[in-house]
Amino acid sequence: RVQQRLNDIQRLMAQPSLDTAEMVDRYDPDKQEWVTVEGGRSPSPEPQYDRTGKRTNTRDLRLRDKLQRERLALVEKLMTLQPNAANLAQFKFTSNQKKQNKIWVPVKEYPGYPFIGLILGPRGNTQKKLERETGARIVIRGKGSVKDGRRGFRGNDPSEDEDLHVLITADTQEQVDAASKVICELLQPKEDSENEWKRMQLRELAMIN
């Protein structure tokens, strides 16, 4: 069954588009078991876009990511069943590849808005809380993310020359999506009276002081 599914994945990945593809039976890498998807399609998440307006989580991209994760999990499973299969060894370490999402901070459109402060929170507590709850690593990168005098602490990071952005990294796409959803909410400018995040942070700051 494992080998047959690997063949199916290879056939699917070769298709120019997966927008209409359906997968009824597949191997779930997180549950490590075979699952059946009713109707062959999972519910679609809210659309996400990059700074140019291009959607970054189309069905084709999401399905290819799932297929790649499933493929790596099946290869590892097959290696346990056939430990001497030398042709599978090249895939042994690729399953540790992290998932990422880069979300641009609209500082040019909203100059002076405290995006960084909202994401970090008092003493970095908001950032730490989001990382604990989503399981993703959340960092701010790009121009303006650190003071000029501290740029050397990160070495020659090419991302420091990019526009200000939030880089989200996690083991699974689900973790990345969960963190991305909250970050996108924080990056929507609101009046102080309507910004629940800021009110929470002000209450926390009052308790700290």
Short mmCIF file of C-alpha atoms in Angstrom, two decimals:
data_model
loop_
_atom_site.label_atom_id
_atom_site.label_comp_id
_atom_site.label_asym_id
_atom_site.label_seq_id
_atom_site.Cartn_x
_atom_site.Cartn_y
_atom_site.Cartn_z
CA ARG A 1 0.00 0.00 0.00
CA VAL A 2 2.87 2.36 0.84
CA GLN A 3 4.58 1.81 -2.48
CA GLN A 4 1.32 2.25 -4.38
CA ARG A 5 0.63 5.53 -2.61
CA LEU A 6 4.15 6.77 -3.41
CA ASN A 7 3.47 6.01 -7.06
CA ASP A 8 0.18 7.93 -6.85
CA ILE A 9 1.92 10.93 -5.30
CA GLN A 10 4.58 10.92 -8.01
CA ARG A 11 1.85 10.92 -10.66
CA LEU A 12 -0.04 13.77 -8.95
CA MET A 13 3.07 15.92 -8.49
CA ALA A 14 3.79 15.63 -12.21
CA GLN A 15 0.47 17.27 -13.08
CA PRO A 16 0.64 20.97 -14.10
CA SER A 17 -2.16 21.89 -11.70
CA LEU A 18 -3.77 20.22 -8.69
CA ASP A 19 -6.68 22.64 -8.34
CA THR A 20 -9.22 19.95 -9.29
CA ALA A 21 -7.37 16.95 -7.86
CA GLU A 22 -9.08 14.82 -5.24
CA MET A 23 -7.52 12.55 -2.62
CA VAL A 24 -9.92 10.21 -0.86
CA ASP A 25 -7.41 7.92 0.85
CA ARG A 26 -4.06 9.20 2.03
CA TYR A 27 -1.47 8.80 4.76
CA ASP A 28 -1.58 11.48 7.48
CA PRO A 29 2.02 12.36 8.53
CA ASP A 30 0.89 13.91 11.82
CA LYS A 31 -1.40 11.06 12.92
CA GLN A 32 0.85 8.49 11.24
CA GLU A 33 -2.11 6.54 9.97
CA TRP A 34 -4.21 6.12 6.85
CA VAL A 35 -7.20 8.45 6.66
CA THR A 36 -10.18 8.93 4.36
CA VAL A 37 -11.11 12.46 3.28
CA GLU A 38 -14.84 12.81 2.70
CA GLY A 39 -15.43 14.06 -0.82
CA GLY A 40 -11.70 13.95 -1.52
CA ARG A 41 -11.23 17.62 -0.60
CA SER A 42 -10.41 19.33 2.69
CA PRO A 43 -12.06 22.65 3.62
CA SER A 44 -10.31 25.68 2.14
CA PRO A 45 -8.72 28.20 4.56
CA GLU A 46 -9.09 31.97 4.35
CA PRO A 47 -7.11 33.36 1.38
CA GLN A 48 -3.65 34.76 2.15
CA TYR A 49 -1.76 37.15 -0.13
CA ASP A 50 1.76 38.47 -0.43
CA ARG A 51 2.67 42.14 -0.80
CA THR A 52 2.03 42.05 -4.56
CA GLY A 53 -1.50 40.72 -4.11
CA LYS A 54 -0.62 37.20 -5.23
CA ARG A 55 -2.36 34.47 -3.28
CA THR A 56 0.10 32.33 -1.33
CA ASN A 57 -2.19 29.49 -0.21
CA THR A 58 -3.99 28.36 -3.35
CA ARG A 59 -5.33 24.81 -3.44
CA ASP A 60 -2.53 23.83 -5.81
CA LEU A 61 0.21 25.09 -3.45
CA ARG A 62 -1.44 23.63 -0.35
CA LEU A 63 -1.96 20.25 -1.97
CA ARG A 64 1.61 20.07 -3.25
CA ASP A 65 2.87 20.85 0.24
CA LYS A 66 0.67 18.12 1.74
CA LEU A 67 1.77 15.62 -0.90
CA GLN A 68 5.43 16.39 -0.23
CA ARG A 69 4.96 15.90 3.51
CA GLU A 70 3.01 12.69 2.92
CA ARG A 71 5.67 11.44 0.53
CA LEU A 72 8.48 12.03 3.05
CA ALA A 73 6.51 10.29 5.81
CA LEU A 74 5.82 7.30 3.55
CA VAL A 75 9.47 7.06 2.55
CA GLU A 76 10.46 6.93 6.22
CA LYS A 77 7.77 4.31 6.83
CA LEU A 78 9.05 2.27 3.91
CA MET A 79 12.60 2.54 5.24
CA THR A 80 11.49 0.91 8.51
CA LEU A 81 9.88 -1.89 6.52
CA GLN A 82 12.84 -2.19 4.14
CA PRO A 83 15.89 -0.86 6.07
CA ASN A 84 18.32 -2.05 3.41
CA ALA A 85 16.67 -0.14 0.57
CA ALA A 86 19.66 2.03 -0.36
CA ASN A 87 17.71 3.99 -2.98
CA LEU A 88 15.52 5.48 -0.21
CA ALA A 89 18.36 6.68 2.02
CA GLN A 90 18.60 10.03 0.24
CA PHE A 91 15.21 11.00 1.70
CA LYS A 92 16.06 10.14 5.30
CA PHE A 93 16.89 13.63 6.50
CA THR A 94 14.64 15.75 4.28
CA SER A 95 11.58 15.36 6.49
CA ASN A 96 13.04 17.89 8.97
CA GLN A 97 12.58 20.74 6.53
CA LYS A 98 10.72 23.59 8.21
CA LYS A 99 7.62 25.31 6.83
CA GLN A 100 7.79 29.07 6.49
CA ASN A 101 5.67 32.09 5.75
CA LYS A 102 6.83 35.67 5.30
CA ILE A 103 4.29 38.40 6.02
CA TRP A 104 5.15 41.96 5.04
CA VAL A 105 4.53 44.74 7.55
CA PRO A 106 2.71 47.70 5.92
CA VAL A 107 4.92 50.41 7.47
CA LYS A 108 4.94 52.48 4.27
CA GLU A 109 1.15 52.55 4.11
CA TYR A 110 0.79 53.25 7.85
CA PRO A 111 3.91 55.13 9.04
CA GLY A 112 4.11 55.55 12.78
CA TYR A 113 1.74 52.68 13.60
CA PRO A 114 3.26 50.48 16.36
CA PHE A 115 3.30 47.19 14.45
CA ILE A 116 6.48 45.89 16.11
CA GLY A 117 5.25 46.79 19.59
CA LEU A 118 1.95 44.99 19.06
CA ILE A 119 3.65 41.84 17.83
CA LEU A 120 6.27 41.76 20.59
CA GLY A 121 4.16 43.05 23.49
CA PRO A 122 5.50 44.07 26.91
CA ARG A 123 8.90 42.43 27.40
CA GLY A 124 8.20 40.28 24.35
CA ASN A 125 5.36 38.48 26.13
CA THR A 126 2.88 38.65 23.23
CA GLN A 127 5.39 37.09 20.85
CA LYS A 128 6.23 34.36 23.37
CA LYS A 129 2.54 33.68 24.02
CA LEU A 130 1.81 33.30 20.31
CA GLU A 131 4.76 30.95 19.88
CA ARG A 132 3.56 28.77 22.77
CA GLU A 133 -0.02 28.64 21.51
CA THR A 134 0.73 28.00 17.83
CA GLY A 135 3.95 26.00 18.09
CA ALA A 136 5.56 28.28 15.49
CA ARG A 137 8.63 30.49 15.76
CA ILE A 138 7.80 34.16 15.11
CA VAL A 139 10.53 36.70 14.40
CA ILE A 140 10.61 40.20 12.97
CA ARG A 141 13.14 40.77 10.19
CA GLY A 142 13.99 43.42 7.64
CA LYS A 143 14.69 47.13 7.73
CA GLY A 144 13.76 48.65 11.07
CA SER A 145 13.50 45.36 12.93
CA VAL A 146 16.62 46.15 14.97
CA LYS A 147 18.37 49.35 15.90
CA ASP A 148 21.36 50.25 13.72
CA GLY A 149 23.78 49.79 16.59
CA ARG A 150 22.67 46.19 17.09
CA ARG A 151 22.67 45.03 13.47
CA GLY A 152 25.99 43.28 13.93
CA PHE A 153 24.49 40.86 16.46
CA ARG A 154 22.75 38.98 13.64
CA GLY A 155 25.78 38.78 11.40
CA ASN A 156 25.37 39.11 7.65
CA ASP A 157 21.70 38.25 7.46
CA PRO A 158 20.48 39.11 3.92
CA SER A 159 16.91 39.47 5.20
CA GLU A 160 17.96 42.66 7.03
CA ASP A 161 18.09 44.45 3.67
CA GLU A 162 14.52 43.47 2.84
CA ASP A 163 11.42 45.45 3.76
CA LEU A 164 10.14 44.90 7.29
CA HIS A 165 8.40 41.54 7.63
CA VAL A 166 7.41 38.81 10.05
CA LEU A 167 9.01 35.42 9.43
CA ILE A 168 7.02 32.45 10.72
CA THR A 169 8.68 29.03 10.92
CA ALA A 170 7.24 25.72 12.13
CA ASP A 171 7.31 21.98 11.67
CA THR A 172 3.86 21.81 10.07
CA GLN A 173 1.83 23.97 7.72
CA GLU A 174 -1.01 23.98 10.23
CA GLN A 175 1.22 25.66 12.82
CA VAL A 176 2.37 28.22 10.27
CA ASP A 177 -1.23 28.96 9.26
CA ALA A 178 -2.32 29.39 12.88
CA ALA A 179 0.44 31.88 13.61
CA SER A 180 -0.07 33.67 10.29
CA LYS A 181 -3.73 34.24 11.04
CA VAL A 182 -2.96 36.03 14.31
CA ILE A 183 -0.09 38.05 12.82
CA CYS A 184 -2.30 39.22 9.95
CA GLU A 185 -4.86 40.34 12.54
CA LEU A 186 -2.19 42.32 14.41
CA LEU A 187 -1.11 43.96 11.15
CA GLN A 188 -4.58 45.40 10.54
CA PRO A 189 -4.40 49.00 11.87
CA LYS A 190 -7.20 49.83 14.32
CA GLU A 191 -8.14 52.70 16.57
CA ASP A 192 -7.00 52.22 20.16
CA SER A 193 -10.61 51.94 21.32
CA GLU A 194 -11.16 49.00 18.95
CA ASN A 195 -7.80 47.28 19.41
CA GLU A 196 -8.32 44.48 21.92
CA TRP A 197 -4.69 43.37 21.62
CA LYS A 198 -3.41 46.79 22.64
CA ARG A 199 -5.82 46.99 25.58
CA MET A 200 -4.60 43.59 26.79
CA GLN A 201 -1.01 44.71 26.51
CA LEU A 202 -1.68 47.95 28.40
CA ARG A 203 -3.29 45.97 31.24
CA GLU A 204 -0.31 43.61 31.29
CA LEU A 205 2.12 46.53 31.29
CA ALA A 206 0.29 48.11 34.23
CA MET A 207 0.61 44.86 36.17
CA ILE A 208 4.32 44.58 35.38
CA ASN A 209 5.00 48.13 36.55
#
